[in-house]
Structure formats: structure tokens, C-alpha cells
Coordinates of C-alpha atoms and ligand atoms in Angstrom, one line a residue:
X1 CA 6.6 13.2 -28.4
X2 CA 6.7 13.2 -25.1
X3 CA 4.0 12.6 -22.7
X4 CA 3.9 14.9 -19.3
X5 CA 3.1 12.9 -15.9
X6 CA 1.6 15.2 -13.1
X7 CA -1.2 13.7 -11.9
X8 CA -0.4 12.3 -8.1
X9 CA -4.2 11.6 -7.5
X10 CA -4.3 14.4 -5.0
X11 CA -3.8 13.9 -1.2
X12 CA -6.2 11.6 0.2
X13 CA -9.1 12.6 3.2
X14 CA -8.3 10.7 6.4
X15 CA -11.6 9.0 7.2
X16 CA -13.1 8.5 10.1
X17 CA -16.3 6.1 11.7
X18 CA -16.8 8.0 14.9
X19 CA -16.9 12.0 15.3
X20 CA -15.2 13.7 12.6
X21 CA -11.8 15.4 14.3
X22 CA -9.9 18.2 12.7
X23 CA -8.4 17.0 9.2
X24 CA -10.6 13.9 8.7
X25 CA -14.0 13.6 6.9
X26 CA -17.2 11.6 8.1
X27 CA -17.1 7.8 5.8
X28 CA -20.1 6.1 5.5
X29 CA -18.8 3.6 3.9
X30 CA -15.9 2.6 6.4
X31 CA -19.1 2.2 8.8
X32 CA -21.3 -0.1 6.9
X33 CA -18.4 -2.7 7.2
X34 CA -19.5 -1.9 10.9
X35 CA -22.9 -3.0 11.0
X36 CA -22.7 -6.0 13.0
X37 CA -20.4 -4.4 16.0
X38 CA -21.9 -1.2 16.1
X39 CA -25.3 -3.0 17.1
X40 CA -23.1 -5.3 19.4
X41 CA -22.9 -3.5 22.5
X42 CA -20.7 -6.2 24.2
X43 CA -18.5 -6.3 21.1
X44 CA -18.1 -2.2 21.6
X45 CA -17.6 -2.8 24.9
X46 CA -14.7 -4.9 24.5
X47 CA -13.1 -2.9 21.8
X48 CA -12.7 -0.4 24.8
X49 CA -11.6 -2.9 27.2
X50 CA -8.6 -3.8 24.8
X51 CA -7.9 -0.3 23.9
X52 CA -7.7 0.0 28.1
X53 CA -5.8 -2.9 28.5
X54 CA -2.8 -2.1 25.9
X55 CA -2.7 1.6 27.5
X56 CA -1.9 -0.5 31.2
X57 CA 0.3 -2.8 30.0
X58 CA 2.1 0.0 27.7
X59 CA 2.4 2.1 31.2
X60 CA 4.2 -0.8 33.2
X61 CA 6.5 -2.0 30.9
X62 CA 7.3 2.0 30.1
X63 CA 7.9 1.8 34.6
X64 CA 9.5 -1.6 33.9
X65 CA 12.0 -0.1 31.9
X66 CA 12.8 3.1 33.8
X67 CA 13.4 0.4 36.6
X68 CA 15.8 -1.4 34.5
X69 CA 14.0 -4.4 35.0
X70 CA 13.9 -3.6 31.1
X71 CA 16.4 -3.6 28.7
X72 CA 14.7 -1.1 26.9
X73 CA 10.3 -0.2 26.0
X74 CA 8.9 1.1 22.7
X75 CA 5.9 2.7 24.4
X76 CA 3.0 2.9 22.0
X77 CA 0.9 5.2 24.0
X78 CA -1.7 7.7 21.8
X79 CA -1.8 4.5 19.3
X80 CA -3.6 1.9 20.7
X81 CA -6.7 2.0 18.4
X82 CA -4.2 1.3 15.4
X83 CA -3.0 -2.1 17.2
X84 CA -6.5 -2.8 18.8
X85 CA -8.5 -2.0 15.4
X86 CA -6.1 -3.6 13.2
X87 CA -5.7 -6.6 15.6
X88 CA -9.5 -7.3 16.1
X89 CA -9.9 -7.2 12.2
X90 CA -7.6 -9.5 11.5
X91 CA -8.6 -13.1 11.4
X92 CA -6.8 -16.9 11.9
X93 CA -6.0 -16.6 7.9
X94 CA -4.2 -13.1 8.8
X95 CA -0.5 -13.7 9.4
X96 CA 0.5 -10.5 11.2
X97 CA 4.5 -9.1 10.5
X98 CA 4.9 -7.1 13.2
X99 CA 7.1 -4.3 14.0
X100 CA 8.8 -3.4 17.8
X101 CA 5.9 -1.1 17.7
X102 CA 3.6 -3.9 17.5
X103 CA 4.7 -6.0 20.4
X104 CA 1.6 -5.7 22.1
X105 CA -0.4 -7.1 19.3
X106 CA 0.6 -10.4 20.6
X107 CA -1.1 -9.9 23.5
X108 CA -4.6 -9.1 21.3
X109 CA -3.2 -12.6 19.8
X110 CA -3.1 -14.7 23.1
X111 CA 0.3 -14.6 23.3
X112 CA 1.6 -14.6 27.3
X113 CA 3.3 -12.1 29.0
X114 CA 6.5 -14.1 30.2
X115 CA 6.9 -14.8 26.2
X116 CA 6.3 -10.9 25.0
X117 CA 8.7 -9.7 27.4
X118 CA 12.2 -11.9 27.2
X119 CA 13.2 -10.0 24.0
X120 CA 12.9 -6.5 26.0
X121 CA 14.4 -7.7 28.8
X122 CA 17.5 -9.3 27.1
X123 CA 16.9 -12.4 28.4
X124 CA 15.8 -14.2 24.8
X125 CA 16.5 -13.2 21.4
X126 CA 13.0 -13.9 20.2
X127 CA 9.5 -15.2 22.6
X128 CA 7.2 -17.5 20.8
X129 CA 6.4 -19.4 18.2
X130 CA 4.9 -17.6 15.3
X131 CA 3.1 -20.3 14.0
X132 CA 1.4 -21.0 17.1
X133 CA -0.5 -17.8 17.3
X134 CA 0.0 -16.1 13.6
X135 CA 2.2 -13.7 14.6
X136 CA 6.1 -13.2 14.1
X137 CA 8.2 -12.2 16.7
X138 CA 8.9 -8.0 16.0
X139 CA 11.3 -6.8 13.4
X140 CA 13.5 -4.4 14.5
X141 CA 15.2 -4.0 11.3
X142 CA 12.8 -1.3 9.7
X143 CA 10.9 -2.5 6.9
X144 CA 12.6 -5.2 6.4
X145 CA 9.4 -7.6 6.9
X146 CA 7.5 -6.1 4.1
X147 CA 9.5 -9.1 1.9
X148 CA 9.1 -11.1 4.6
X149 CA 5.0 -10.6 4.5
X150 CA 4.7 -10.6 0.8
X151 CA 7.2 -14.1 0.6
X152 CA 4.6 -15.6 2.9
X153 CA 2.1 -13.9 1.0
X154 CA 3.1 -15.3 -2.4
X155 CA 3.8 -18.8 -1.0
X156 CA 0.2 -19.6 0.6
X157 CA -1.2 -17.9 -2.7
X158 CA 0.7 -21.4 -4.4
X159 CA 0.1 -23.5 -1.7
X160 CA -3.8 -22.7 -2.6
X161 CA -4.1 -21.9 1.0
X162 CA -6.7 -19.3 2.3
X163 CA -4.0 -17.4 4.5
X164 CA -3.2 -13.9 4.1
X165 CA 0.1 -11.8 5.3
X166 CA -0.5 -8.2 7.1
X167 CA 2.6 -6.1 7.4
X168 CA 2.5 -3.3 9.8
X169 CA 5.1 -1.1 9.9
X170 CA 5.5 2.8 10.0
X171 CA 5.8 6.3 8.0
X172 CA 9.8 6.0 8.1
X173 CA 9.5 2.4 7.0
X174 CA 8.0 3.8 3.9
X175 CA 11.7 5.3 2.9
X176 CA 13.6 1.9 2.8
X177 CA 14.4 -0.3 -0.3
X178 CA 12.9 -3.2 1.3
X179 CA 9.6 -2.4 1.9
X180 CA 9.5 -0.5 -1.8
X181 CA 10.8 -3.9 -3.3
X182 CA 8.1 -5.8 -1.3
X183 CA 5.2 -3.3 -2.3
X184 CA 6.4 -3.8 -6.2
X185 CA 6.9 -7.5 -6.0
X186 CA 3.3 -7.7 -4.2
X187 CA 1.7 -5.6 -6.5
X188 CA 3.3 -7.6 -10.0
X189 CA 2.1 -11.1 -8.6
X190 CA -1.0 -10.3 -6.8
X191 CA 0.0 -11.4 -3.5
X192 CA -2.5 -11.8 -0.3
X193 CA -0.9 -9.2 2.1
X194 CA -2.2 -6.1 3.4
X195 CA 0.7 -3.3 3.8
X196 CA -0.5 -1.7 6.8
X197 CA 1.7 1.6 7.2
X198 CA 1.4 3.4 11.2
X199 CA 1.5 7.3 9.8
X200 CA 2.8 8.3 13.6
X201 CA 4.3 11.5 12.3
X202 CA 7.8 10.5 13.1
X203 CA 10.8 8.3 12.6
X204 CA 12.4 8.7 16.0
X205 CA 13.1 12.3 15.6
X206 CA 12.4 12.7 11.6
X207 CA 9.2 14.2 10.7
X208 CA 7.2 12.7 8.2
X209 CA 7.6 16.0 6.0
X210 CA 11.2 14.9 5.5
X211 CA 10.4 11.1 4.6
X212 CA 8.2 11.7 1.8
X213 CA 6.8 14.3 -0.4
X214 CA 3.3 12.8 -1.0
X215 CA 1.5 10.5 1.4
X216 CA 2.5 7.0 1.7
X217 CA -1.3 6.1 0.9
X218 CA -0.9 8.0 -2.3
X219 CA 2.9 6.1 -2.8
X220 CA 0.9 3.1 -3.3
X221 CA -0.7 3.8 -5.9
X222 CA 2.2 3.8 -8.0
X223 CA 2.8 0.5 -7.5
X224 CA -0.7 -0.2 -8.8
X225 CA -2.0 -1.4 -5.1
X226 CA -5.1 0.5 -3.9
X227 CA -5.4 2.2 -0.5
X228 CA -7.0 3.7 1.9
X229 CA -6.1 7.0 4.8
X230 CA -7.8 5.9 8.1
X231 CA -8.1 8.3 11.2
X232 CA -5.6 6.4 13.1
X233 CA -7.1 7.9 16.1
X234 CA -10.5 6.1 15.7
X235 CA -10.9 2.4 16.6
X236 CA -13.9 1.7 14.6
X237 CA -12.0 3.6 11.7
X238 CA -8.9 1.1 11.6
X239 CA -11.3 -1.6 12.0
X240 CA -13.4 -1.0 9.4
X241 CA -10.2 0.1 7.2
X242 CA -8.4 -3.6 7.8
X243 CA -11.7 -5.4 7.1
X244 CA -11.6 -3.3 3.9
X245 CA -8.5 -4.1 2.7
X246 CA -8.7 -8.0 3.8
X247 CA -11.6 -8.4 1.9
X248 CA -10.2 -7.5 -0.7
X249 CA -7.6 -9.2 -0.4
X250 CA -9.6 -12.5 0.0
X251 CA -11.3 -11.9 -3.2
X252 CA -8.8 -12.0 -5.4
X253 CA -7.7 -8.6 -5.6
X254 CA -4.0 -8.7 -4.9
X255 CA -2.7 -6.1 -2.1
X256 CA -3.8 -3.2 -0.5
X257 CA -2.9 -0.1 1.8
X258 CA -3.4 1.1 4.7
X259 CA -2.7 4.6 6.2
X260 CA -3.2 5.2 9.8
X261 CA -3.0 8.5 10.7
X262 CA -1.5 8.6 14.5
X263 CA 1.2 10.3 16.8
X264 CA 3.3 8.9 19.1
X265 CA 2.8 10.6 22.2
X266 CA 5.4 8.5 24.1
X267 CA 9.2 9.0 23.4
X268 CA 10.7 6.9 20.1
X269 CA 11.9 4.4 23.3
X270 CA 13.2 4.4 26.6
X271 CA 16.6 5.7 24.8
X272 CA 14.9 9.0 23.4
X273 CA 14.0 12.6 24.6
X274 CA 11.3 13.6 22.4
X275 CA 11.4 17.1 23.8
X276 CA 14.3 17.8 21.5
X277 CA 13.3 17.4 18.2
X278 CA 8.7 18.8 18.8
X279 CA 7.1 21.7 20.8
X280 CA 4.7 20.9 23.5
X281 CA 2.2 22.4 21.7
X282 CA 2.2 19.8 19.2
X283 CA 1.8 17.3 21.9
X284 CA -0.9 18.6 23.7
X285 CA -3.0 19.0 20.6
X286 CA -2.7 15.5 19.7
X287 CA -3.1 14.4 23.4
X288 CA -6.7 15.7 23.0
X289 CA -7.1 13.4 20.8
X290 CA -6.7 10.6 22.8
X291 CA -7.9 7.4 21.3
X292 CA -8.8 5.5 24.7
X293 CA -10.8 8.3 25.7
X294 CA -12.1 9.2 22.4
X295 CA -13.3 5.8 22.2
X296 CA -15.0 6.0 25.9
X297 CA -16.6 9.3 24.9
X298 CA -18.3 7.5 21.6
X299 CA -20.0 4.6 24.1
X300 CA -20.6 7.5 26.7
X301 CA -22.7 9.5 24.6
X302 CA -24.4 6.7 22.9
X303 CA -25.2 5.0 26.2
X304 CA -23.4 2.1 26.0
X305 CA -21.1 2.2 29.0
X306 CA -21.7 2.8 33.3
X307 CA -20.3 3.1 35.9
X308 CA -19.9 -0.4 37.0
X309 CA -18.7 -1.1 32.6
X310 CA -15.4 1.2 33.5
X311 CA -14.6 -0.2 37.0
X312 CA -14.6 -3.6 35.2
X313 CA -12.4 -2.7 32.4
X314 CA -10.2 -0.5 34.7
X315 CA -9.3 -3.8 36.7
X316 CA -8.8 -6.1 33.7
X317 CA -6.5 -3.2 32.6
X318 CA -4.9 -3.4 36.0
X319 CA -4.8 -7.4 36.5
X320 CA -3.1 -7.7 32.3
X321 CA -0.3 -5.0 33.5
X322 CA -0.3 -6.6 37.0
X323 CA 0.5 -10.4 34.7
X324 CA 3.0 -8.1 33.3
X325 CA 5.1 -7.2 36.5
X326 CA 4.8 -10.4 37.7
X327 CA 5.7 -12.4 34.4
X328 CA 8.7 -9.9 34.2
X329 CA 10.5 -10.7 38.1
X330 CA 10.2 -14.4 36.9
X331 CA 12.5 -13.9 33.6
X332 CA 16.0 -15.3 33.8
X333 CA 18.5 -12.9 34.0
X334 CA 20.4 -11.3 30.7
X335 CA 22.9 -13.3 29.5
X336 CA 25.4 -10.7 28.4
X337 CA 27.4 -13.2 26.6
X338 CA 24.3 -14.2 24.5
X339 CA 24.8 -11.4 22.1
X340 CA 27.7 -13.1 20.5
X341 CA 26.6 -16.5 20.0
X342 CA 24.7 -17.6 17.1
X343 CA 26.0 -15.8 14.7
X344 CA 28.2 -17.6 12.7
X345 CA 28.1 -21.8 13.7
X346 CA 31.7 -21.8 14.1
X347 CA 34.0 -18.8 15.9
X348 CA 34.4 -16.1 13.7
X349 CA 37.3 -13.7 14.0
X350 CA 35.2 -10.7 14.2
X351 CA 32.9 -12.2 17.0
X352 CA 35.6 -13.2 18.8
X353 CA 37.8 -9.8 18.3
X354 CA 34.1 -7.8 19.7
X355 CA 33.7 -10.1 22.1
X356 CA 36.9 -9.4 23.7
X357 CA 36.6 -5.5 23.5
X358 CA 33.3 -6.1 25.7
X359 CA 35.2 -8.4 27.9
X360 CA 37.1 -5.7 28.3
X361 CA 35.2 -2.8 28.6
X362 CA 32.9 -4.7 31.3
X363 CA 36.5 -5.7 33.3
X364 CA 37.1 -1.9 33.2
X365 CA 34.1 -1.2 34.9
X366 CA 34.6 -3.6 37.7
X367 CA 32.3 -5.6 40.7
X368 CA 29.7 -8.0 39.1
X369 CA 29.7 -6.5 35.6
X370 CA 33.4 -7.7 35.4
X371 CA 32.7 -11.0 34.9
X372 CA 29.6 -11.2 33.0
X373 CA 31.1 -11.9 29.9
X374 CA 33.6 -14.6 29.9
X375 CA 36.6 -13.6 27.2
X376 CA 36.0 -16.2 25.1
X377 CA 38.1 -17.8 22.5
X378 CA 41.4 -16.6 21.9
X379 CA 41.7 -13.6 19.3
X380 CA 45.2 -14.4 18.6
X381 CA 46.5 -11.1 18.9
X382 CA 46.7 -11.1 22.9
X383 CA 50.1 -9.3 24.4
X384 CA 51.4 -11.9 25.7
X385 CA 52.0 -10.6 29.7
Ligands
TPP1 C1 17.3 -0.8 8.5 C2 17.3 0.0 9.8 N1 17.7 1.3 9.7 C3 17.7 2.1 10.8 C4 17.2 1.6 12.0 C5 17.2 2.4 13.3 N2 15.8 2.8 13.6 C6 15.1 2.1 14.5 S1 13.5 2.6 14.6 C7 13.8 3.8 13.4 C8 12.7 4.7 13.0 C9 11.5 4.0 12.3 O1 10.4 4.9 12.2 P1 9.0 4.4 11.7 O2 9.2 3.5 10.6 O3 8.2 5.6 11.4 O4 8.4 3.6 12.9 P2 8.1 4.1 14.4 O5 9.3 4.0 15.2 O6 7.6 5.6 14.3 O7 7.0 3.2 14.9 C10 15.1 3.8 12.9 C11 15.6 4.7 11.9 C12 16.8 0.2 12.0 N3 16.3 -0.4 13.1 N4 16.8 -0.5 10.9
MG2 MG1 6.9 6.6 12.7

């Protein structure tokens, strides 16, 4: 006998706290985890103040990189309320696993400028100390800190330690082994972590249509790990969405899912020409959506904000991206050469084969570049002259 499996549970509504927008649906529930900031008007106040903040510091380092002060940006511009909702959730037993996409988070987590920016720059390989302000240094390698999360997860779960794990990562992260491993290994042992998956449409130039064939908030459930679809657009939405899911995390019930539904108005980086691969149309639809201004149209119509409110969060917006530029002129200069150390603890002949070619290649292009990267060890294989 065989047993036929279609049910997929049906695509899931996106749900949203404030204004219903095309494609979500009004949850009341989402906003009774709300009660105590939406009678806080300072609290809804600064939720819009961070949401300002991110979209400044987004926009210089987006100028820092076009001035090649930069290595290279990841803007995140059109999702700040997933980072500013996410990040204001999330408490000191939250352990965030952050992607590139996240960077900014660490800001939300104290973290100072001059240690977000080295990585960027090329001037460090990593900023600060994760343990210091519950927060790793950004993955680049996609979904690869799903395991990462849930590893922490199950360990603090032994350790009989209150901490939980939050991995954020996005819709094309939902394609690799890793994170699928991480989401069954979570799921089997119970683990405290939150997967927290950024829906923003696209893997650089991939559309989420070819990444998956259901919704990756319905992909959990077949790992046995409940979730939710959260207006990704909507600050009070995410909000309410990661309390959700760390409460039920703390109590007991093993991990949970999150879906924010987002776009990323910004190219993929500083390397990418979105225009490509989406019409303009597409854009401008989802720029109307704007979460900054979305969220000061919410306090606007309930009364919550003035005049004198936005000139004060305009010029802590403008003093964080100011700390930015500033911080950023101060870095030490990219060590070129850094690339090929720490690798292996002893010279390896690979390393010291690539490191040559670059040698090379930066010779070839002469004046300062030509010496930036000293040859190195001996390959062997030199012609002798
Ligand atoms: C394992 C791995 N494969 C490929 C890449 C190259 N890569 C960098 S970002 C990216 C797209 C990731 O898309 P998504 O997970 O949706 O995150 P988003 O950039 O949209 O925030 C890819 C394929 C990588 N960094 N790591
Ligand atoms: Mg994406």
C-alpha cells in the first residue's frame, strides 16, 4: 500500500502589525506581543530613530565605497526594519549569527564604528569580539552559520545555560546543504536557535522563484520546526515575529522560523548592477513601500512624532554616519599581503605559488601597487635569470 503525500500546508499569509500593504493580512496576534511598546511612545520613537540611523550609516558607507575608501559595501537599504525589528527583539541571551547583510546589527549591539568597518575596508579580517557584545563577526560564506548557530545552540542547551542562538541569513541561503543540515540537526535535538531567514526576493541576481518552489517558511515545516511569514517591511511586524519565536524558544519548544518578507532596493554590493537582471517597475513598487517612511507615517498619523522629534532623529542619523566617516579616515591602510597569511601555520606551496602570481600581477601594473605585496617565499620553480 502506498500512502500519497500532497499536503504542503498551503502558502502562508505574510502578517503584518501596522497598515496592511498589498499581499499581507492584519495579525492581531503579532500585536498583542506589542502591548507594552505600542503604549510607549519614547520606545516608538526610538524604533524610528534606529530605523533612521541604519538608513544614514547604510548611505555613507555605500559613498564610502564608491570613494574606494571601501573595499567593498553590502548596502541594506529598503531592509532596515528586518535588522532594527529583529535586533531590538533580541535580548543579552540572544547570540546573533550574522550574515554580511547584517553588519549593521552590530551597531544596534554597541558595537563601534572603527571595529564594523576594518573587514570592509580590508584592513582586518574580522572587528570585534563576539563575546563581548553577542554577536559574531558576518559570515560571508552563505549559510554556512546555520551550524554554527545551532552548535552554539545545542551547547548552552548542555551547559544548562539560558542563552539562545539567532541565525539570520537570506532566501538563497535557504538552498545550501549547510543551513538544511543545521535546520534538521536543530529540529531532532531541540536546540535554542531561532532560524531567522531575510526573504529579500533575491540571491544577487537569482530570484527567489528559482531558489525554491514553496516558501522557505513553509520548508520548515518539514523539518518539524514551526514558523512564521512577517511583513518584512513592518518594524513592529519583525518585532513582534522575533519575540514570538524567542519565546518559544525559551520555553522549551526547540526552534523556530522566521520569514521576512523584504526587497533589496540597493544593488547585491558595490560589485553589482542590479539593473540587469529586474525592471524598474519592480523597484519603484517596492520603494513605496519604504520601511523608514512607512514607519514615520504610522507615528505621524497616530500623533506620536513633531517637528522638533524628526529634526532630532535626523541629526543622530547624521552624527552615527558622521562617526562612520570619521572612524573610517582613521583605519590603517590594507595590507595586501594579509590575504595570504594565516592560512596554513607553516608556508604552503599553493599560498606561496598564489602569492607570487599577485606579486606579479601587481609588478605588472607598476608605481605604488608594485610593491605592495612583497614575493614571498620562494616557489621553487623560479627561471633562474
Ligand atoms: C557558499 C557560498 N556560495 C556562494 C557564495 C557567493 N554569494 C555571495 S552572496 C550570494 C547570494 C546570497 O543570497 P541570499 O542568501 O538571498 O542573501 P542576500 O545577499 O540576498 O542578503 C552568493 C551566491 C558565497 N559567498 N558562499
Ligand atoms: Mg536574498
Amino acid at each position: 500500500m502506498t500512502t500519497e503525500c500532497t499536503d504542503l500546508s498551503g502558502p502562508l499569509p505574510t502578517s503584518s502589525v501596522m497598515a496592511p500593504e498589498a499581499g499581507s493580512t492584519a495579525a492581531p496576534a503579532l500585536k498583542d506581543r506589542l502591548r507594552d511598546i505600542l503604549d510607549d511612545h519614547e520606545a516608538l520613537l526610538g524604533l524610528y530613530r534606529d530605523l533612521a540611523v541604519l538608513r544614514r550609516i547604510d548611505e555613507q558607507c555605500l559613498a564610502l565605497a564608491r570613494q574606494g575608501a571601501l573595499a567593498l559595501w553590502a548596502p541594506i537599504v529598503g531592509q532596515e526594519a528586518v535588522l532594527v525589528g529583529a535586533a531590538r527583539a533580541a535580548d543579552r541571551h540572544d547570540h546573533l549569527f550574522i550574515s554580511y547583510r547584517e553588519s549593521l546589527m552590530a551597531h544596534l549591539r554597541g558595537v563601534p564604528p572603527e571595529q564594523v568597518l576594518p573587514m570592509w575596508r580590508g584592513s582586518a579580517l574580522g572587528g570585534w569580539d563576539p563575546a563581548e557584545y553577542g554577536i559574531t563577526n558576518p559570515a560571508i560564506i552563505v549559510g554556512a552559520h546555520g551550524l554554527h548557530a545551532t552548535g552554539y545552540a545545542m551547547a548552552a542547551a548542555l551547559d544548562g545555560s539560558q542563552d539562545r542562538a539567532i541565525a539570520f541569513f537570506g532566501d538563497g541561503a535557504t538552498s545550501q546543504g549547510d543551513l538544511n543540515e543545521a535546520l534538521n540537526f536543530a529540529a531532532t535535538t531541540t536546540a535554542p536557535v531561532v532560524f531567522f531567514c531575510t526573504n529579500n526576493q533575491f540571491a544577487i541576481s537569482v530570484p527567489i522563484a528559482q531558489q525554491t518552489a514553496v516558501q522557505p517558511a513553509q520548508r520548515a515545516h518539514g523539518f518539524g520546526i514551526p514558523s512564521l511569514r512577517v511583513d518584512g517591511n513592518d518594524v513592529l511586524a519583525v518585532l513582534a515575529a522575533t519575540r514570538t519565536a524567542t519565546a518559544h524558544v525559551q520555553a522549551g519548544g526547540g526552534p523556530y522560523f522566521v520569514e521576512a518578507v523584504t526587497y533589496r532596493l540597493g544593488p547585491h554590493t558595490t560589485n553589482d548592477d542590479p539593473t540587469r537582471y529586474r525592471s524598474a517597475a519592480e523597484l519603484e513598487a517596492w520603494r513605496a513601500r519604504d520601511p523608514v517612511e512607512r514607519m514615520r507615517g504610522f507615528l505621524a498619523d497616530s500623533g506620536l512624532i513633531t517637528e522638533s522629534d524628526a529634526d532630532v532623529v535626523r541629526s543622530a542619523a547624521d552624527d552615527a554616519a558622521q562617526r562612520y566617516r570619521t572612524a573610517c579616515a582613521e583605519l590603517p591602510e590594507p595590507d595586501a599581503a594579509g590575504i595570504f597569511e594565516h592560512v596554513y601555520a607553516a608556508p604552503h606551496p599553493l599560498i606561496v605559488e598564489e602569492r607570487h602570481a599577485y606579486a606579479d600581477y601587481l609588478a605588472s601594473l607598476g608605481g605604488a601597487a608594485a610593491t605592495a605585496v612583497p614575493a614571498g617565499p620562494s616557489t621553487g620553480k623560479e627561471v633562474p635569470r
